[in-house]
Structure formats: C-alpha cells, structure tokens
mmCIF file of C-alpha atoms in Angstrom:
data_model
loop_
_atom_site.group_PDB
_atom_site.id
_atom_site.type_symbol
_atom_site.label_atom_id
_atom_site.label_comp_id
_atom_site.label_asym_id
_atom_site.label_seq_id
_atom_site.Cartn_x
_atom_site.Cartn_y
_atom_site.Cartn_z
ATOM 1 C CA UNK A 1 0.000 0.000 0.000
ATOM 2 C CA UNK A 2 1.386 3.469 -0.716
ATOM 3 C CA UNK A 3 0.242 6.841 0.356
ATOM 4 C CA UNK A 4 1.599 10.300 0.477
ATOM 5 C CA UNK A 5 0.850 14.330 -0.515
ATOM 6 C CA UNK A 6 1.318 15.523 -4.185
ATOM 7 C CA UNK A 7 1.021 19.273 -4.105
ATOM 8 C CA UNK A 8 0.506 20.921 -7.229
ATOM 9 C CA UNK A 9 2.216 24.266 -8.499
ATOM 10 C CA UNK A 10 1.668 26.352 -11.148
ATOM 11 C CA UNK A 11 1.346 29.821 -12.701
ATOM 12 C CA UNK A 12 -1.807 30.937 -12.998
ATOM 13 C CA UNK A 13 -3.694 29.050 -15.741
ATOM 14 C CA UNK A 14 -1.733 26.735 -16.237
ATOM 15 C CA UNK A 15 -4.391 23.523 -15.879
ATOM 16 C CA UNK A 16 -3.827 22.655 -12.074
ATOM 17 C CA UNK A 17 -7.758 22.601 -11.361
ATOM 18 C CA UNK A 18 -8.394 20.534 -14.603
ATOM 19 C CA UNK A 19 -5.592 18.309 -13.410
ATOM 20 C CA UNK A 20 -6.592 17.554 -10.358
ATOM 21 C CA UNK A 21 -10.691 16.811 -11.558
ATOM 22 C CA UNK A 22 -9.264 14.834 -14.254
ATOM 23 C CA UNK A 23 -7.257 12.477 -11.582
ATOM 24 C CA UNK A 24 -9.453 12.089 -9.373
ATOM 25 C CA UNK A 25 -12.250 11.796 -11.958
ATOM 26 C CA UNK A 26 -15.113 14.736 -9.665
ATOM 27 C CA UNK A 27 -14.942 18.335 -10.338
ATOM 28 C CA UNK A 28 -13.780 19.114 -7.265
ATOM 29 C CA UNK A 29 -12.025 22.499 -8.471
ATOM 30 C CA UNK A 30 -13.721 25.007 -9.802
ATOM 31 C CA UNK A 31 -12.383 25.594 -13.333
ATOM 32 C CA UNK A 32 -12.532 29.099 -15.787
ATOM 33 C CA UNK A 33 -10.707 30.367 -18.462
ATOM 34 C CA UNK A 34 -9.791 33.818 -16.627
ATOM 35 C CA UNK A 35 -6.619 33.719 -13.898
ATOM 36 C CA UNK A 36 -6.402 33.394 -10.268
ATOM 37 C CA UNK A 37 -9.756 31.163 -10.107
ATOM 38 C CA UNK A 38 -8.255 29.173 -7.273
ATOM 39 C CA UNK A 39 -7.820 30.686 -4.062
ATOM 40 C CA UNK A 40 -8.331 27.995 -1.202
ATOM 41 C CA UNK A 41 -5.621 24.855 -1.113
ATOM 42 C CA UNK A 42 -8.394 22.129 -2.221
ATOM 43 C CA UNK A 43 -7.133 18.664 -1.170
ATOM 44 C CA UNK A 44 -8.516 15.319 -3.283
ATOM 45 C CA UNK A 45 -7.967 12.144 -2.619
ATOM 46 C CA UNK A 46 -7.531 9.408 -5.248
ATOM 47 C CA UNK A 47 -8.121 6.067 -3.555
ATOM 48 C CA UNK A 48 -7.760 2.358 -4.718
ATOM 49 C CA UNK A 49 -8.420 -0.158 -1.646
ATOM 50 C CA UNK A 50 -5.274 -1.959 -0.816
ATOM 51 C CA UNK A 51 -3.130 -0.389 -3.292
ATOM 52 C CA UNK A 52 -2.845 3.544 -2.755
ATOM 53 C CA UNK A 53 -4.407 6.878 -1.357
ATOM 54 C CA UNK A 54 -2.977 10.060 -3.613
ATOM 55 C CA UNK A 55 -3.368 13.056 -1.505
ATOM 56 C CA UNK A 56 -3.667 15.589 -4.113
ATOM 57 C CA UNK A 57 -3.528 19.596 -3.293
ATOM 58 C CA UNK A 58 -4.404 22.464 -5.876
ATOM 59 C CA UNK A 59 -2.964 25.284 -4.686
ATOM 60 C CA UNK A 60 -3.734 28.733 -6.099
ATOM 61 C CA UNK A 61 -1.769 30.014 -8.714
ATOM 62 C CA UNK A 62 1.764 31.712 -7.731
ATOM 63 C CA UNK A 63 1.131 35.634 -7.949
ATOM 64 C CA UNK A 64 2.898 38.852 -6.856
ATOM 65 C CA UNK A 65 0.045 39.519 -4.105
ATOM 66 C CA UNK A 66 -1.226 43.011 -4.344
ATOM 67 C CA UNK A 67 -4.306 42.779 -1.514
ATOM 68 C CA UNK A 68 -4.292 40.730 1.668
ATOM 69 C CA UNK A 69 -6.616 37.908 -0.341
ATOM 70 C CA UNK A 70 -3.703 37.203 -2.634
ATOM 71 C CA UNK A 71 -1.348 36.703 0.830
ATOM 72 C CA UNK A 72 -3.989 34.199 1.909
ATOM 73 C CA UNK A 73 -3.926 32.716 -1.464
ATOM 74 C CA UNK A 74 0.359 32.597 -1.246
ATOM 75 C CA UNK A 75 0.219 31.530 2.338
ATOM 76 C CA UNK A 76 -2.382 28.247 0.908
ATOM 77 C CA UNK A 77 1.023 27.763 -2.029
ATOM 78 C CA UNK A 78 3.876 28.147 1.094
ATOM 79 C CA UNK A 79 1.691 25.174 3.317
ATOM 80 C CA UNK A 80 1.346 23.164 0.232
ATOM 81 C CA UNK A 81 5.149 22.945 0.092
ATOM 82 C CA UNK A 82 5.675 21.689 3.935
ATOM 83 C CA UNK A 83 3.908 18.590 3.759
ATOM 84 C CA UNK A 84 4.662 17.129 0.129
ATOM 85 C CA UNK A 85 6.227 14.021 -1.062
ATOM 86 C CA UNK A 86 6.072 14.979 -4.232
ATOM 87 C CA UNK A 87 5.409 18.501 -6.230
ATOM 88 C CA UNK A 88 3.695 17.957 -9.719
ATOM 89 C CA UNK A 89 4.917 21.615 -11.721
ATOM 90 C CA UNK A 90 2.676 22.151 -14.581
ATOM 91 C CA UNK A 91 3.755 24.129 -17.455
ATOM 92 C CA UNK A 92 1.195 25.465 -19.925
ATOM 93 C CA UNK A 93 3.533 24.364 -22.776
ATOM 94 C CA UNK A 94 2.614 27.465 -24.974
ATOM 95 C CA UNK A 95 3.572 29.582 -21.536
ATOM 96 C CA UNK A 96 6.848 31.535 -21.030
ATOM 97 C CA UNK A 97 9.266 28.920 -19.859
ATOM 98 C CA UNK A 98 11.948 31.150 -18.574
ATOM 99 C CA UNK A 99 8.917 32.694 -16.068
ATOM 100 C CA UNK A 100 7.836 28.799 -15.376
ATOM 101 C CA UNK A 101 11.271 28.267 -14.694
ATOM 102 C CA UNK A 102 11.677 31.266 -12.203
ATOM 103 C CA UNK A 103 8.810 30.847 -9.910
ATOM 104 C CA UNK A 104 9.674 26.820 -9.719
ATOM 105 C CA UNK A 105 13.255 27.698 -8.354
ATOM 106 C CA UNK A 106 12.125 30.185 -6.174
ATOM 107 C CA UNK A 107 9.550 27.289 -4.444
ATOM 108 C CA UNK A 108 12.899 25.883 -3.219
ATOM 109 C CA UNK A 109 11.673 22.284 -3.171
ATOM 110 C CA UNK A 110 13.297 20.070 -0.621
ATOM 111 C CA UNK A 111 11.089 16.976 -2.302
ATOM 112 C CA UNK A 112 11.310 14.969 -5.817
ATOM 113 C CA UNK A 113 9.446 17.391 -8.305
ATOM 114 C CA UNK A 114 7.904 16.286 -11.725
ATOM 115 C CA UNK A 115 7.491 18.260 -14.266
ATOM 116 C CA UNK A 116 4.354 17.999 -15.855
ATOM 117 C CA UNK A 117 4.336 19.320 -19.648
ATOM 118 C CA UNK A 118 0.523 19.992 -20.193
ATOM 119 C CA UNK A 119 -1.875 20.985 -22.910
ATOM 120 C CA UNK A 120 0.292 19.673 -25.500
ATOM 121 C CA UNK A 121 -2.816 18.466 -27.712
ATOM 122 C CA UNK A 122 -2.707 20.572 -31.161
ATOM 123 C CA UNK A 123 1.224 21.923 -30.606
ATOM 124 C CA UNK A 124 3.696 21.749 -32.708
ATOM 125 C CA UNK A 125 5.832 18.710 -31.783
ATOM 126 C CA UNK A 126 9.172 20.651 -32.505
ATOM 127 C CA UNK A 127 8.203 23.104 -29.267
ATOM 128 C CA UNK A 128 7.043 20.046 -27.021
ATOM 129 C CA UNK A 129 10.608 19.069 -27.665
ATOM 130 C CA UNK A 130 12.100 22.231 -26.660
ATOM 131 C CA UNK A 131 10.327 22.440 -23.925
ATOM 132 C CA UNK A 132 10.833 18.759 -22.703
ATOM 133 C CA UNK A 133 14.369 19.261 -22.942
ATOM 134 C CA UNK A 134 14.446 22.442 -21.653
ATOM 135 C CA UNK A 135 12.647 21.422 -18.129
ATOM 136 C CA UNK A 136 14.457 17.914 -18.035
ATOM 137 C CA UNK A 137 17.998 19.413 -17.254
ATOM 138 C CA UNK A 138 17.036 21.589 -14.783
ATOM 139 C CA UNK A 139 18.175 20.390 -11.209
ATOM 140 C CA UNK A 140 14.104 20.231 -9.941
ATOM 141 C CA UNK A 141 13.405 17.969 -12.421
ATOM 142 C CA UNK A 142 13.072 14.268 -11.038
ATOM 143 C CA UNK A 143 10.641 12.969 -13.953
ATOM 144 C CA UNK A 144 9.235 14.649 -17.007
ATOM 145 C CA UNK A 145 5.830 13.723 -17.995
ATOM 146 C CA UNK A 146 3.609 15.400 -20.775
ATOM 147 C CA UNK A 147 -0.116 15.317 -21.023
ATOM 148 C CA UNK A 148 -3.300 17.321 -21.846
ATOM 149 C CA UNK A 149 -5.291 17.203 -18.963
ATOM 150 C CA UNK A 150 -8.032 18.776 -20.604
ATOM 151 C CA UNK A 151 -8.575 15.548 -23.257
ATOM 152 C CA UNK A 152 -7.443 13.125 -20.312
ATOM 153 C CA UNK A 153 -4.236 12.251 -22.302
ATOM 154 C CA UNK A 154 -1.530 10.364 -21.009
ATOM 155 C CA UNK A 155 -3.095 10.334 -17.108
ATOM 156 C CA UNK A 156 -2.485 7.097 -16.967
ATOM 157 C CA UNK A 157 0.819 7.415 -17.273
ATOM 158 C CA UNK A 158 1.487 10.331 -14.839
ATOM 159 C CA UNK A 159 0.008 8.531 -12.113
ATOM 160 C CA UNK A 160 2.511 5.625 -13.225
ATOM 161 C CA UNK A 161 5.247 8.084 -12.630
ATOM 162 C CA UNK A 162 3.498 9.915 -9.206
ATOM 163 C CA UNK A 163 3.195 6.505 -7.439
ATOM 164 C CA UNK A 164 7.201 5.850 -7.984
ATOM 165 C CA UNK A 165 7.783 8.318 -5.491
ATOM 166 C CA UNK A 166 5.146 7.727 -2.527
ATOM 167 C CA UNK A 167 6.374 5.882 0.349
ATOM 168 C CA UNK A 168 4.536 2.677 1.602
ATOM 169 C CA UNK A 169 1.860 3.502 4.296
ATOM 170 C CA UNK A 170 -1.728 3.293 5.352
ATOM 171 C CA UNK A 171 -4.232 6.074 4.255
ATOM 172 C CA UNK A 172 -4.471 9.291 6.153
ATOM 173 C CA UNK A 173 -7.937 9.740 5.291
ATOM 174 C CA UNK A 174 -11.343 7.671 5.265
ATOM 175 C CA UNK A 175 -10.912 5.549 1.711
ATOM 176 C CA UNK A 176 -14.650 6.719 1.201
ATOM 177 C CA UNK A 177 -13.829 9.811 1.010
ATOM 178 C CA UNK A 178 -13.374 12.470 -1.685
ATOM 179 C CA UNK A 179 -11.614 15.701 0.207
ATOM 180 C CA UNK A 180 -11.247 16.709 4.031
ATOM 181 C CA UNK A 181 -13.431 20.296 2.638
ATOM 182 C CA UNK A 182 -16.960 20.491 3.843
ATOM 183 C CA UNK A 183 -19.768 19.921 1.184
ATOM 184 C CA UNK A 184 -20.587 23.965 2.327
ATOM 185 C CA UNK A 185 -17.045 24.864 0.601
ATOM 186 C CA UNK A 186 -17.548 22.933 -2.793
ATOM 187 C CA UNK A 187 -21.336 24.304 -2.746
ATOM 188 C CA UNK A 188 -19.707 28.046 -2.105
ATOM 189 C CA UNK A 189 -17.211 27.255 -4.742
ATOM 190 C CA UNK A 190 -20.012 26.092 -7.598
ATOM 191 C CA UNK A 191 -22.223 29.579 -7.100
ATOM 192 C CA UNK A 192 -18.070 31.245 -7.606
ATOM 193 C CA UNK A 193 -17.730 29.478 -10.383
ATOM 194 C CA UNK A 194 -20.936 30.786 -12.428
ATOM 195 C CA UNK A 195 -20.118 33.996 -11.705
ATOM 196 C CA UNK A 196 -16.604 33.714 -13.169
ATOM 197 C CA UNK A 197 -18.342 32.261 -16.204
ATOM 198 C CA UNK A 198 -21.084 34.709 -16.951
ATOM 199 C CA UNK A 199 -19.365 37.913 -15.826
ATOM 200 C CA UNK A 200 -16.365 40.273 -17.388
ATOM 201 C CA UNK A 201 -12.850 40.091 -16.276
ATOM 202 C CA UNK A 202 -13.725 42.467 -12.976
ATOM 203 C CA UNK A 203 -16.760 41.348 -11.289
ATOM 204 C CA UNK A 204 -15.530 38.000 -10.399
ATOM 205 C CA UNK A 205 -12.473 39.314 -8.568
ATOM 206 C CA UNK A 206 -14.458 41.309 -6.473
ATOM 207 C CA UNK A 207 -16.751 38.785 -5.278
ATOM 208 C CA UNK A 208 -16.637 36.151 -2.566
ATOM 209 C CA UNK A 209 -19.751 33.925 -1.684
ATOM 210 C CA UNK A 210 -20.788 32.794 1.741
ATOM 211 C CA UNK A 211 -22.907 30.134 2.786
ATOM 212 C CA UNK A 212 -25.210 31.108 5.633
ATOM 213 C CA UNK A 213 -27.383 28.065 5.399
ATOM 214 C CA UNK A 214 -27.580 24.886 4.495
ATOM 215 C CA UNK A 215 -30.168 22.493 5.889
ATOM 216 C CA UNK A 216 -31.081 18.937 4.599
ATOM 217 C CA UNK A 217 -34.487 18.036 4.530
ATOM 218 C CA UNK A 218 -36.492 14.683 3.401
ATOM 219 C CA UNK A 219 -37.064 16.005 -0.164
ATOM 220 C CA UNK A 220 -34.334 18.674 -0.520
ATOM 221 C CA UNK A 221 -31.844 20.785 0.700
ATOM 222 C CA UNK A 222 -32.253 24.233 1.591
ATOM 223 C CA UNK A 223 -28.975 26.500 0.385
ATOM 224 C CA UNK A 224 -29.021 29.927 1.315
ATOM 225 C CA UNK A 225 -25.788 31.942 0.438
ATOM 226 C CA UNK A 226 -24.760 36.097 0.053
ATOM 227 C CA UNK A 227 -22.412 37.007 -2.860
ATOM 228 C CA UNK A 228 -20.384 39.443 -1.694
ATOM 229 C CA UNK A 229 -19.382 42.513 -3.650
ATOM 230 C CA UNK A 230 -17.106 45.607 -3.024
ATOM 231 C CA UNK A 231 -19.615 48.448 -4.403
ATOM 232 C CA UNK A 232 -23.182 49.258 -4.864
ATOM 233 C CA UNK A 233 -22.775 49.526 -9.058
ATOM 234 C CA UNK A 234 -21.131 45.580 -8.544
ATOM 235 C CA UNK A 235 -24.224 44.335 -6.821
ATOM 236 C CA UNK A 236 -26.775 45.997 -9.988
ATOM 237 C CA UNK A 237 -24.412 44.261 -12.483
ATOM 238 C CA UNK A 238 -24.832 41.086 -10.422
ATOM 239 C CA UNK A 239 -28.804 41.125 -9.704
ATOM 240 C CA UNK A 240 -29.050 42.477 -13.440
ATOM 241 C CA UNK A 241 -31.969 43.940 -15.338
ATOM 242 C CA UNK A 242 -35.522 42.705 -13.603
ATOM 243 C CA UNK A 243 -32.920 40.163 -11.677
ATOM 244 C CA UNK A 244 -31.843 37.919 -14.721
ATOM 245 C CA UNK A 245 -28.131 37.970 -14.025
ATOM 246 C CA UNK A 246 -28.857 36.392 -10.220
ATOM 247 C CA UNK A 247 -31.808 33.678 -11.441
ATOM 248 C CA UNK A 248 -29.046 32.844 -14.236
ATOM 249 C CA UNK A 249 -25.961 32.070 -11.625
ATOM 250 C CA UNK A 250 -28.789 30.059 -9.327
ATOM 251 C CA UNK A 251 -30.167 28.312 -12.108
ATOM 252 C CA UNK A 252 -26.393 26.991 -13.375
ATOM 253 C CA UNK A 253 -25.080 26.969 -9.701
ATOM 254 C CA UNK A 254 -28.252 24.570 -8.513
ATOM 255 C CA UNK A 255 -27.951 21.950 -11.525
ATOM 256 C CA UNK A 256 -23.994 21.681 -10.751
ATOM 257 C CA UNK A 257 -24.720 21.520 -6.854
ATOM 258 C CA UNK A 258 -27.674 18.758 -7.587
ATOM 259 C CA UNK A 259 -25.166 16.932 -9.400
ATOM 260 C CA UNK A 260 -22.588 16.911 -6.539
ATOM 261 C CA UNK A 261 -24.738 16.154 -3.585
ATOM 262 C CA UNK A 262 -27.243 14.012 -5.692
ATOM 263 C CA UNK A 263 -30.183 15.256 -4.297
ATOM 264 C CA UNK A 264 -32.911 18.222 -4.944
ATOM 265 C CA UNK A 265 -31.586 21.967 -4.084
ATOM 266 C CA UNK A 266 -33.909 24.973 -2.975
ATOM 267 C CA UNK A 267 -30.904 27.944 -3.780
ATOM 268 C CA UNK A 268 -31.829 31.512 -2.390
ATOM 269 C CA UNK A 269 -28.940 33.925 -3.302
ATOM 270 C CA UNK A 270 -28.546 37.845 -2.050
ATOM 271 C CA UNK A 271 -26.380 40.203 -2.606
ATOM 272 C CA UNK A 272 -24.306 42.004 0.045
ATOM 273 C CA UNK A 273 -21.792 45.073 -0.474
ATOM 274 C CA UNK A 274 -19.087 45.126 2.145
ATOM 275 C CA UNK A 275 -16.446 47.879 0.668
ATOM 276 C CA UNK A 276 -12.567 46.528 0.705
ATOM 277 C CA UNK A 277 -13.580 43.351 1.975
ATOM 278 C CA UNK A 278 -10.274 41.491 -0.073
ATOM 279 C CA UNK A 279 -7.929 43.787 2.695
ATOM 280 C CA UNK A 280 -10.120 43.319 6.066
ATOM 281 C CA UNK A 281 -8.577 41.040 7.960
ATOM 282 C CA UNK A 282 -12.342 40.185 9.638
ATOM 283 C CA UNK A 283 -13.931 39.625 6.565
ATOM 284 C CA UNK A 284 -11.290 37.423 5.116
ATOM 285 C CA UNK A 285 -11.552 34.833 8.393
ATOM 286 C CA UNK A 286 -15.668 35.437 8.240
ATOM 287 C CA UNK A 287 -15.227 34.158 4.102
ATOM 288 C CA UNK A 288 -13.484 30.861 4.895
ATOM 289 C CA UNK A 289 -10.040 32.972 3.959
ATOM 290 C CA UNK A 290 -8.116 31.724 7.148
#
C-alpha cells in the first residue's frame, strides 16, 4: 500500500484545477478560463483499496500579491510545500518557460518534483521538444511527464510516474472519502464558479460567496448563500436587469450543486456590499479565507 501528498504548483492558468478533476475523476475544483480562479488549497484524494491513497492539493496560482486575499492565497502555495512528497509543476507548454522556470526555483523544493508538460494536444511537436528538454535538465526535475489534462491524455501514465515516489503507508484519510473540505465549501465554490463564467474580467475578482445556510431536509436541501461585492454599481451588475443575471448564476449553480450532492436543491442567493472586503482582515476569516 502506498500513500503520500502531491502538491501541485503552477502559474496561474496553467491547468492545475483541470488536473486535479481529471485524476481524481469529480470536479472538485472550480475551473474558468480567466486567472487566479483558485484561491483555497483544495485537497482530493484518489483512492484504490489496498493499493494507494494520492493526496492531491491544488494550490492557487503563484502571484505577486497586491491585496491581503492574494497573501492568503500565497500563504495556501507556502503550506502546500511543507507537507509534500512529491510537487507535480505544470507548465502550460505554450507559456513563457523562462517565467515557469523562475517561480519553480524560487519554491525551493526540498522533495522529488515532476514536471508535468501539459496541454500539449494541437502543438507543434518541434516546441514540445524544446520544452521537454528544456525542463528535463534543470536540477528540480526528477521525472518529465507530458499530457493534456483537458482531453485526459496520457493520465495514466502520470500517475505511473506519481506513485514511484510515494512511500509505503496506510491512508491518512477515510478511503470513502473524496476531500477533508466540507460539502458547504464545494457548494460556495459552484455559485463562484458561475459567476466567473457569466461575468467580465472584474466582477468576479471582487466577489466572494458565503454560505449562511444549508439544511437537509427529506425532499431537498435548503442553500441559502450572500455574494459578496465591493460596491453598490457591482451588486446591480450582479442582480441584473428585472434580476436575470442572479436567477441565471442560481439556475447553473443549482444543476452543478444537484449533481454533486445528488439530491434536490432549494438555492436563495442575495447580494451584500461590504467595501474593501479582499484587505479586512475580519472579513477574510468570516469568508473561509483563514
């Protein structure tokens, strides 16, 4: 039996999230196009009875930070690297490698890193080249492995290469189990996630969303949560005209949430303004931002 922590570092972007649901085959990280979508460390576990337990952590992407959410977010990347085995370091392969290369030497990895080549589907084989030789002499780089998570290519393999490197041991968590978050987080996370995907670039970095209740009854479950905004023209952009914006992020939030829990959702949504809420300390801890 093995078991052990694979952490998993990144720029921005760079397909940790889709990773990580692609492993452990459950969305269990929110996913969008735009950057900076992650900002909790979300541990998953990939279990197979009497072979292995894969402790995998997504960790937000590695940013300057410019408010005291983005320290929270670094702080999640800094506890990631004290309790590894192994560090998976994805590279979008059409990314900057020089910049890839920076921010992995800076982690200062005292574990076996692999460097994980992804969303190499439609590039020119020439560049994957470059870039697998590139990453493979540098002194982080344990095992190279290239895949597009995204398509679900070459998983197999990776996970081939990840349980090389986990010491023999008995699980650290229940093997029923899918992560040590609450269902309240993932549920928080879903509502996030439709407002990433139906709003501009600016509106979804202003917003957090809260779960105040969340109570399961014999036919449903009653979800009532607050998306939090910085200012007053925020919130009218979020209800939208006659309230279409809100009923569209409840309707898309409650059929993903239905599909997690597998079971009927009642989903009641407000808007609240709290002004600088990403730099008060309060309102960080109040958000789940510990």
């Amino acid at each position: 039996m093995k078991a052990g922590f694979v952490n998993i570092f990144g720029k921005p972007n760079a397909g940790k999230s889709t990773l990580l649901n692609a492993l452990v085959g459950e969305k269990m990280a929110i996913v969008s196009s735009k950057v900076q979508t992650t900002r909790h460390r979300i541990k998953a576990f990939l279990n197979k009875p009497g072979e292995y337990q894969v402790v995998f952590s997504d960790t937000p992407g590695i940013i300057d930070p410019k408010y005291k959410l983005h320290e929270r977010m670094m702080d999640a990347v800094k506890g990631a690297l004290e309790d590894a085995d192994l560090a998976l370091l994805i590279v979008d392969v059409k990314d900057d490698w020089e910049s890839c290369h920076a921010i992995f030497s800076a982690l200062k990895l005292t574990v076996p890193a692999v460097v994980v080549l992804n969303k190499t589907d439609g590039v020119n084989g020439n560049k994957i080249t470059e870039a697998e030789t590139y990453f493979s002499k540098q002194p982080y780089c344990r095992k190279l492995v290239k895949i597009s998570a995204l398509r679900h290519e070459h998983l197999d393999k990776l996970l081939d290469v990840i349980l090389t490197f986990l010491p023999e041991g008995m699980p650290f968590y229940s093997e029923e189990d899918l992560s040590d978050m609450p269902t309240k987080f993932f549920v928080a996370e879903m509502i996030r996630e439709k407002i990433y995907e139906l709003f501009g670039d600016e509106i979804p970095y202003h917003t957090a969303v809260m779960i105040n209740e969340f109570k399961e009854k014999e036919s449903l479950v009653k979800i009532q949560a607050d998306i939090i905004v910085q200012r007053e023209t925020q919130k009218a952009i979020i209800i939208g005209d006659k309230g279409k914006m809100i009923k569209q992020i409840g309707m898309k939030a409650r059929a993903d949430i239905e599909g997690f829990i597998g079971q009927k959702v009642f989903l009641e949504l407000f808007v609240k303004v709290r002004p600088k809420w990403r730099d008060n300390e309060m309102q960080l801890k109040e958000y789940g931002y510990n």
